[in-house]
Short mmCIF file of C-alpha atoms in Angstrom, two decimals:
data_model
loop_
_atom_site.label_atom_id
_atom_site.label_comp_id
_atom_site.label_asym_id
_atom_site.label_seq_id
_atom_site.Cartn_x
_atom_site.Cartn_y
_atom_site.Cartn_z
CA MET A 96 110.11 130.72 100.80
CA ILE A 97 108.95 127.29 99.59
CA ASP A 98 107.12 127.31 96.27
CA PRO A 99 104.07 125.03 96.78
CA GLN A 100 103.83 124.56 93.02
CA ARG A 101 107.03 122.49 93.12
CA LEU A 102 105.05 119.70 94.72
CA GLU A 103 101.99 120.12 92.52
CA ARG A 104 104.10 119.97 89.36
CA THR A 105 105.84 116.79 90.51
CA LEU A 106 102.52 115.15 91.39
CA ASP A 107 100.99 116.26 88.11
CA ASP A 108 103.93 114.83 86.16
CA ALA A 109 103.61 111.49 87.98
CA LEU A 110 99.89 111.31 87.18
CA SER A 111 99.93 112.92 83.75
CA ARG A 112 98.20 111.42 80.74
CA ASP A 113 101.59 110.45 79.30
CA ALA A 114 102.73 108.75 82.51
CA LEU A 115 99.48 106.77 82.73
CA ASN A 116 99.13 106.22 78.97
CA GLU A 117 98.65 102.44 79.09
CA THR A 118 96.85 102.36 82.44
CA PRO A 119 93.19 101.26 82.34
CA GLU A 120 91.15 104.43 81.99
CA GLY A 121 89.09 103.95 85.15
CA LEU A 122 92.18 103.49 87.28
CA ALA A 123 93.93 106.48 85.70
CA VAL A 124 90.95 108.72 86.47
CA ALA A 125 90.65 107.34 90.00
CA LEU A 126 94.34 108.00 90.71
CA ARG A 127 94.00 111.68 89.85
CA TYR A 128 90.73 111.87 91.78
CA ALA A 129 92.54 110.61 94.89
CA VAL A 130 95.34 113.18 94.67
CA PHE A 131 93.71 116.32 93.21
CA PRO A 132 92.63 118.68 94.54
CA GLY A 133 94.76 118.05 97.59
CA GLY A 134 94.27 118.97 101.19
CA ALA A 135 96.72 121.15 103.08
CA ARG A 136 99.70 119.02 101.91
CA VAL A 137 101.09 119.38 105.44
CA ARG A 138 103.46 116.41 105.31
CA PRO A 139 105.21 117.19 102.01
CA ARG A 140 105.46 120.88 102.92
CA LEU A 141 107.10 119.86 106.19
CA LEU A 142 109.54 117.68 104.24
CA MET A 143 110.44 120.55 101.94
CA ALA A 144 110.94 122.91 104.89
CA VAL A 145 113.39 120.49 106.52
CA ALA A 146 115.22 120.07 103.21
CA ALA A 147 115.47 123.85 102.93
CA ALA A 148 116.87 124.02 106.46
CA ASN A 149 119.59 121.60 105.33
CA GLY A 150 120.52 123.40 102.12
CA ASP A 151 118.19 121.67 99.60
CA ASP A 152 121.10 121.17 97.20
CA ARG A 153 119.17 118.62 95.08
CA PRO A 154 115.66 120.08 94.73
CA GLU A 155 114.62 117.40 92.26
CA ILE A 156 115.19 114.77 94.95
CA THR A 157 113.35 116.88 97.51
CA ASN A 158 110.43 117.24 95.10
CA SER A 159 110.23 113.50 94.47
CA ALA A 160 110.47 112.67 98.17
CA ALA A 161 107.72 115.17 98.98
CA ALA A 162 105.54 113.74 96.21
CA ALA A 163 106.16 110.21 97.48
CA ILE A 164 105.06 111.17 100.99
CA GLU A 165 101.89 112.80 99.64
CA LEU A 166 101.07 109.84 97.40
CA LEU A 167 101.40 107.50 100.36
CA HIS A 168 99.21 109.76 102.47
CA CYS A 169 96.56 109.80 99.73
CA ALA A 170 96.76 106.01 99.50
CA SER A 171 96.16 105.72 103.24
CA LEU A 172 93.07 107.94 102.97
CA VAL A 173 91.63 105.87 100.12
CA HIS A 174 92.05 102.67 102.12
CA ASP A 175 90.96 104.27 105.42
CA ASP A 176 87.66 105.41 103.89
CA LEU A 177 86.70 101.90 102.75
CA PRO A 178 83.68 100.24 104.43
CA ALA A 179 86.04 97.66 105.98
CA PHE A 180 87.62 100.48 108.01
CA ASP A 181 85.95 103.88 108.56
CA GLY A 182 83.25 103.61 105.93
CA ALA A 183 83.51 107.32 105.14
CA ASN A 184 81.36 108.60 102.30
CA LEU A 185 83.02 112.00 101.94
CA ARG A 186 86.64 113.08 101.64
CA ARG A 187 87.78 116.68 101.10
CA GLY A 188 84.26 117.81 100.31
CA LYS A 189 83.54 115.24 97.59
CA PRO A 190 82.46 111.57 97.52
CA SER A 191 85.19 109.30 98.83
CA LEU A 192 86.87 107.22 96.18
CA HIS A 193 85.04 103.95 96.84
CA VAL A 194 81.71 105.79 96.61
CA ALA A 195 82.67 107.41 93.32
CA PHE A 196 84.42 104.43 91.69
CA GLY A 197 83.45 101.31 93.64
CA GLU A 198 85.34 99.30 96.24
CA PRO A 199 87.47 97.12 93.91
CA LEU A 200 88.88 100.14 92.09
CA ALA A 201 89.41 101.97 95.39
CA VAL A 202 91.56 99.11 96.70
CA LEU A 203 93.56 99.04 93.47
CA THR A 204 93.96 102.84 93.50
CA GLY A 205 95.38 102.79 97.01
CA ASP A 206 97.74 99.98 96.05
CA ALA A 207 98.84 101.80 92.88
CA LEU A 208 99.54 105.02 94.79
CA ILE A 209 101.81 103.15 97.20
CA VAL A 210 103.84 101.66 94.36
CA LEU A 211 103.87 104.94 92.44
CA ALA A 212 105.41 106.70 95.44
CA PHE A 213 108.50 104.52 95.18
CA GLN A 214 108.57 104.79 91.40
CA VAL A 215 108.68 108.59 91.73
CA LEU A 216 111.53 108.33 94.23
CA ALA A 217 113.50 106.00 91.97
CA ALA A 218 112.98 108.17 88.89
CA ALA A 219 114.72 111.13 90.54
CA SER A 220 117.58 109.16 92.06
CA GLY A 221 119.98 109.86 89.21
CA ALA A 222 120.71 113.30 90.68
CA ALA A 223 122.27 111.71 93.78
CA PRO A 224 121.87 107.91 93.74
CA GLU A 225 123.70 107.52 97.03
CA ARG A 226 120.72 109.13 98.80
CA LEU A 227 118.13 106.72 97.44
CA ALA A 228 118.73 103.85 99.88
CA ALA A 229 118.22 106.10 102.90
CA LEU A 230 115.10 107.64 101.41
CA ILE A 231 113.54 104.28 100.57
CA GLY A 232 114.19 103.04 104.10
CA ILE A 233 112.73 106.17 105.68
CA VAL A 234 109.67 106.43 103.47
CA GLY A 235 109.02 102.69 103.62
CA GLY A 236 109.29 102.75 107.40
CA GLY A 237 106.64 105.45 107.57
CA VAL A 238 104.15 103.20 105.81
CA GLY A 239 105.09 99.61 106.64
CA LEU A 240 106.25 97.59 109.60
CA PRO A 241 106.79 97.61 112.48
CA THR A 242 105.50 101.11 113.28
CA GLY A 243 104.20 102.65 110.04
CA ILE A 244 100.69 103.46 108.88
CA VAL A 245 99.85 99.79 108.23
CA ALA A 246 100.74 98.90 111.81
CA GLY A 247 98.72 101.87 113.05
CA GLN A 248 95.66 100.68 111.18
CA ALA A 249 96.22 97.14 112.44
CA TRP A 250 96.08 98.36 116.04
CA GLU A 251 92.39 99.06 115.41
CA CYS A 252 91.92 95.31 114.93
CA GLU A 253 93.36 94.52 118.38
CA PRO A 254 91.24 94.18 121.57
CA ASP A 255 93.48 96.60 123.46
CA ILE A 256 95.08 99.66 121.88
CA PRO A 257 98.08 101.37 123.54
CA LEU A 258 97.08 104.94 122.68
CA SER A 259 100.54 106.47 122.27
CA ARG A 260 101.82 103.61 120.08
CA TYR A 261 98.65 103.77 118.00
CA GLN A 262 98.92 107.52 117.46
CA GLN A 263 102.63 107.35 116.69
CA ALA A 264 102.06 104.66 114.08
CA LYS A 265 98.85 105.81 112.42
CA THR A 266 99.82 109.47 112.17
CA GLY A 267 103.21 110.15 113.71
CA ALA A 268 105.09 107.70 111.49
CA LEU A 269 104.43 109.56 108.25
CA PHE A 270 105.22 112.92 109.85
CA ALA A 271 108.50 111.47 111.12
CA ALA A 272 109.17 110.06 107.66
CA ALA A 273 108.55 113.54 106.23
CA THR A 274 111.03 115.32 108.49
CA MET A 275 113.65 112.61 108.15
CA ALA A 276 113.23 112.32 104.38
CA GLY A 277 113.60 116.08 104.07
CA ALA A 278 117.00 115.87 105.72
CA ALA A 279 118.03 112.79 103.73
CA ALA A 280 116.96 114.38 100.45
CA ALA A 281 119.37 117.23 101.21
CA GLY A 282 122.17 114.82 102.09
CA ALA A 283 121.99 115.51 105.84
CA ASP A 284 121.73 113.13 108.81
CA ALA A 285 118.07 112.19 109.15
CA ALA A 286 118.13 110.86 112.72
CA PRO A 287 118.00 114.21 114.56
CA TRP A 288 114.81 115.12 112.72
CA GLN A 289 112.82 112.03 113.71
CA ARG A 290 111.58 113.28 117.07
CA LEU A 291 110.28 116.52 115.57
CA GLY A 292 108.09 114.61 113.13
CA GLN A 293 106.89 112.21 115.81
CA CYS A 294 105.81 115.03 118.12
CA ILE A 295 104.03 116.95 115.36
CA GLY A 296 102.29 113.78 114.21
CA GLU A 297 101.14 112.78 117.68
CA ALA A 298 99.76 116.26 118.33
CA TYR A 299 98.02 116.19 114.96
CA GLN A 300 96.35 112.84 115.77
CA VAL A 301 95.23 114.03 119.22
CA ALA A 302 93.63 117.12 117.65
CA ASP A 303 91.94 114.94 115.02
CA ASP A 304 90.59 112.56 117.66
CA ILE A 305 89.16 115.47 119.64
CA LEU A 306 87.47 116.83 116.53
CA ASP A 307 86.00 113.40 115.78
CA ALA A 308 84.58 113.17 119.30
CA ALA A 309 83.43 116.75 119.82
CA GLY A 310 83.15 118.31 116.37
CA ASP A 311 80.08 118.75 114.20
#
């Protein structure tokens, strides 16, 4: 049984008053607003489940990897809600971050969450430093180029969107990063877990698109 509080404690530590002591107050408040209270935490819970399936011999690394994935997901939501993209006014039942704090601070909050994700990963690497390189590559690939979240968002700026590639990048990439990072955090081969994450992510995006089109 996975203790969900493992993730919450790691996130809380990363965004604690002590950790953000010299951060401008508005940004510090906005960072916590973006992360708490969370949604279902599907991606980090998936990562922790894969780590458990592979022995989870370094739980502190698993915790940091799960927190990094969630921080990156939260960053993507902050940026996705901006008027330049979806222009969403609500997120998780409360005003979206740019509505509550303004667009400049929302951009900076999303940026800070991305960087913080890798800081959290690095801080836990002392337990097994040889695993850090693989984790950075996997987590970075889920967000960056050529097929991470950034690429997925960029497809929306193109005149023609190949649906499967779009779904794999915008949603599937971070799910694949979660399953692969779970294996890597436990010192296992990450490659066999990629397809599982991709399939879950693509199904998740299809369901979300249907809800957007047909839901209330």
